[in-house]
PDB file of C-alpha atoms in Angstrom:
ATOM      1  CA  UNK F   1     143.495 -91.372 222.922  1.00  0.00           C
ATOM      2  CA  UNK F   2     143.000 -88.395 224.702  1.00  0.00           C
ATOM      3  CA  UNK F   3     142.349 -85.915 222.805  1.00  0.00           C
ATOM      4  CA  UNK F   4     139.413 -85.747 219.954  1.00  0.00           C
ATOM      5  CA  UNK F   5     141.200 -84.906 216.543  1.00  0.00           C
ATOM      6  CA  UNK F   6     139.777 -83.817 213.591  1.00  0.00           C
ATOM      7  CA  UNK F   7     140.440 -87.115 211.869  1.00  0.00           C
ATOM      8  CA  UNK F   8     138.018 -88.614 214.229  1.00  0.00           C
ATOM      9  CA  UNK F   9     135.496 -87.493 212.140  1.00  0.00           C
ATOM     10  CA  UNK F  10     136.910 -89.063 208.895  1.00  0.00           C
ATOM     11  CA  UNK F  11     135.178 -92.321 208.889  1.00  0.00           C
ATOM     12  CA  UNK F  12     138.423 -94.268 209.227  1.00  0.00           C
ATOM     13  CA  UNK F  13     140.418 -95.763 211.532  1.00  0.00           C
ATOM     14  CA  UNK F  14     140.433 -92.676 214.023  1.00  0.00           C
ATOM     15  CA  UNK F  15     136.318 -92.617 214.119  1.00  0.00           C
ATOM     16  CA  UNK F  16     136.096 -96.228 214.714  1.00  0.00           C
ATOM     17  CA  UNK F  17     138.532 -95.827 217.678  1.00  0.00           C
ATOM     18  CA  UNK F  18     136.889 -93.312 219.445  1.00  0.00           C
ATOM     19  CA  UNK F  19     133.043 -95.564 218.302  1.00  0.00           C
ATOM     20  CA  UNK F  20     134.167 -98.663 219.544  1.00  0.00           C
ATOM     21  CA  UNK F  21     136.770 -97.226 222.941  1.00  0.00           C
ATOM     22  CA  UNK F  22     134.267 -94.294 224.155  1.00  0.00           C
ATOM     23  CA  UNK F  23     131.037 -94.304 222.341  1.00  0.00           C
ATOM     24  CA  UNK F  24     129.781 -97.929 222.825  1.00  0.00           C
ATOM     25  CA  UNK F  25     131.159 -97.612 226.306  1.00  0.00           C
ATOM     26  CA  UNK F  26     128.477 -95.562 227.325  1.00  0.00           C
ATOM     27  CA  UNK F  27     125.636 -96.427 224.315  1.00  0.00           C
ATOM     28  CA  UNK F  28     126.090-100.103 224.235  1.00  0.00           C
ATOM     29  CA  UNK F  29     123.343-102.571 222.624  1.00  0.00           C
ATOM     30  CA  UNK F  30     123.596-105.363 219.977  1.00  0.00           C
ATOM     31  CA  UNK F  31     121.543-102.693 217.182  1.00  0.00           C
ATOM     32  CA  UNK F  32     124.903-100.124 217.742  1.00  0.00           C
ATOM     33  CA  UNK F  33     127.244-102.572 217.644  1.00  0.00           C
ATOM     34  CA  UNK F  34     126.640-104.084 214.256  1.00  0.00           C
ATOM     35  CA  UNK F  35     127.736-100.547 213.119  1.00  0.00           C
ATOM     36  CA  UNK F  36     125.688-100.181 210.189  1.00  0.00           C
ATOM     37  CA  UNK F  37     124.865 -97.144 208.609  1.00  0.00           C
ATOM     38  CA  UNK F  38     121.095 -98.143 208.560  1.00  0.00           C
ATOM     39  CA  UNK F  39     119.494-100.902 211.009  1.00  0.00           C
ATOM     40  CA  UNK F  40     115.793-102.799 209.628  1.00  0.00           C
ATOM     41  CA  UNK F  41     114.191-102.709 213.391  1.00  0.00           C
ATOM     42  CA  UNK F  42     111.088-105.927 213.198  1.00  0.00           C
ATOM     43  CA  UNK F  43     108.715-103.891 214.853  1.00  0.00           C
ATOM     44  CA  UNK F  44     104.832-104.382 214.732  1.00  0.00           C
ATOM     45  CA  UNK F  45     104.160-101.955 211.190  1.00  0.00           C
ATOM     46  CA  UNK F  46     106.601 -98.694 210.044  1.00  0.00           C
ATOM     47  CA  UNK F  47     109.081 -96.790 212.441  1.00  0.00           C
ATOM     48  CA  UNK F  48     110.011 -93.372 211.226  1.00  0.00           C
ATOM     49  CA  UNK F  49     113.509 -92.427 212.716  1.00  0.00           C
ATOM     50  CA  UNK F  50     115.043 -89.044 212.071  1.00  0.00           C
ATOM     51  CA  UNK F  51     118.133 -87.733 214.018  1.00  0.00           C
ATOM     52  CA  UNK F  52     119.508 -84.001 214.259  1.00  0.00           C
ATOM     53  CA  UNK F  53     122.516 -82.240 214.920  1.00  0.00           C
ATOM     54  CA  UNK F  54     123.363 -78.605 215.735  1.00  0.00           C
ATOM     55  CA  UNK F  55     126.138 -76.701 216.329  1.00  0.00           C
ATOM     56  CA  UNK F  56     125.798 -73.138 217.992  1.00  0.00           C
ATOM     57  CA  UNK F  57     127.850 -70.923 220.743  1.00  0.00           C
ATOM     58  CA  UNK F  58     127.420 -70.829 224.178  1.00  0.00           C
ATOM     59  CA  UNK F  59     125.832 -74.306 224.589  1.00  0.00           C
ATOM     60  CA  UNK F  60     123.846 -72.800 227.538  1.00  0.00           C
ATOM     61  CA  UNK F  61     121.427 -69.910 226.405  1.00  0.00           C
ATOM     62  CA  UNK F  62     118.494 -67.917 227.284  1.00  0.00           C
ATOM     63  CA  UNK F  63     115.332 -70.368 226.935  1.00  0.00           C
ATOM     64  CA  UNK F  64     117.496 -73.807 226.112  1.00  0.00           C
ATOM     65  CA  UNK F  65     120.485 -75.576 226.011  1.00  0.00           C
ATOM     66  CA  UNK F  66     121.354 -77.557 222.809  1.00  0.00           C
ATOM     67  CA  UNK F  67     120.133 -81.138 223.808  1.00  0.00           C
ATOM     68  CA  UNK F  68     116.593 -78.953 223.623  1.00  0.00           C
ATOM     69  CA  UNK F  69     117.179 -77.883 220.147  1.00  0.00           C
ATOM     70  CA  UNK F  70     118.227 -81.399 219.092  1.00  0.00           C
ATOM     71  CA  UNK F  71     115.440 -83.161 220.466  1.00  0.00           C
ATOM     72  CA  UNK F  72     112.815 -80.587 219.524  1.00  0.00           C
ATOM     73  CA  UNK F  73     113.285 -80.408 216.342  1.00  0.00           C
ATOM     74  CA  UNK F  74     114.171 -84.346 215.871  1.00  0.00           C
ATOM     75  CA  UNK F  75     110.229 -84.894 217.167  1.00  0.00           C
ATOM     76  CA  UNK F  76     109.170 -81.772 214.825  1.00  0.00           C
ATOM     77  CA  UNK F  77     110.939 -83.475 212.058  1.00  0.00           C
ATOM     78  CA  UNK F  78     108.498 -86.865 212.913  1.00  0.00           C
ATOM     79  CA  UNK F  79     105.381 -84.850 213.524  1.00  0.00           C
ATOM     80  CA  UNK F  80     105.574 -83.396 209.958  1.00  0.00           C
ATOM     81  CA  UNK F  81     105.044 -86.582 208.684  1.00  0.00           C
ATOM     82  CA  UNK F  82     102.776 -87.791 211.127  1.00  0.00           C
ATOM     83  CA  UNK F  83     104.963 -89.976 213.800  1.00  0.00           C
ATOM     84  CA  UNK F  84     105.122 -89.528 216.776  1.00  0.00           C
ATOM     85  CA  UNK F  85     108.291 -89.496 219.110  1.00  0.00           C
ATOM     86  CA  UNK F  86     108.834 -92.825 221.243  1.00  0.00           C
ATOM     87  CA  UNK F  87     112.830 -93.004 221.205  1.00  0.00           C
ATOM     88  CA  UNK F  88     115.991 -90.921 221.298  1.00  0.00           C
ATOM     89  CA  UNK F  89     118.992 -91.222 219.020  1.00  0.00           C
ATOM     90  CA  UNK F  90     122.447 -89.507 219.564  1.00  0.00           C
ATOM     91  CA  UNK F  91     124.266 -87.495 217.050  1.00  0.00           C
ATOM     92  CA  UNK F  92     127.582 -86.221 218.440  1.00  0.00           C
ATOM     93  CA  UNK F  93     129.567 -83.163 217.506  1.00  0.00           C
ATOM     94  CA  UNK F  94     132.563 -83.084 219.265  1.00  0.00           C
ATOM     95  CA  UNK F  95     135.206 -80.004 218.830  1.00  0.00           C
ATOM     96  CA  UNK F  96     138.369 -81.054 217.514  1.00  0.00           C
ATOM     97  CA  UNK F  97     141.070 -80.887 220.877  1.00  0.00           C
ATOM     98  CA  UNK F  98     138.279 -81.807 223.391  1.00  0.00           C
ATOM     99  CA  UNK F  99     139.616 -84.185 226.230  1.00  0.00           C
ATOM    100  CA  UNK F 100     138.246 -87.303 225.703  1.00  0.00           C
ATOM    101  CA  UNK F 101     137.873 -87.694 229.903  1.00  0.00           C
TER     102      UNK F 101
END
């Protein structure tokens, strides 16, 4: 694979490839690699968990970049129901014809 294709986002075979090859390369713990939809975390009372994605043009602009958008308004998306941030997700968005490298 070296090349992201649109099928990559299908949920099929092409997804799992580039999960299982790339992904857990880099993100790699025994939660992710049950690859659930949904995980039940046994933690001491409730965990909220909310994860965004956004998709704008450039990446770099005037006051940000989007990693800033993403994780701002993941922890305003906890704060309006009263959690508080203590961990970072990923949500990826990767153009169709990207290099994988």
């Amino acid at each position: 694979m070296k090349k992201i294709m649109l099928s990559h986002g299908g949920g099929g075979e092409e997804m799992n490839s580039l999960i299982n090859e790339t992904i857990f390369k880099i993100f790699d713990n025994e939660i992710l690699r049950q690859s659930n939809d949904s995980v039940i975390l046994n933690l001491n009372g409730k965990i909220a968990f909310s994860s965004d994605s956004f998709v704008v043009t450039p990446i770099f602009f005037n006051g940000g970049d989007i990693g800033k958008i993403a994780a701002c308004g993941t922890i305003n998306d906890l704060a309006m129901v009263g959690a508080s941030a203590k961990y970072l997700s990923c949500s990826l968005i990767i153009e169709e014809g990207l290099s994988v490298e």
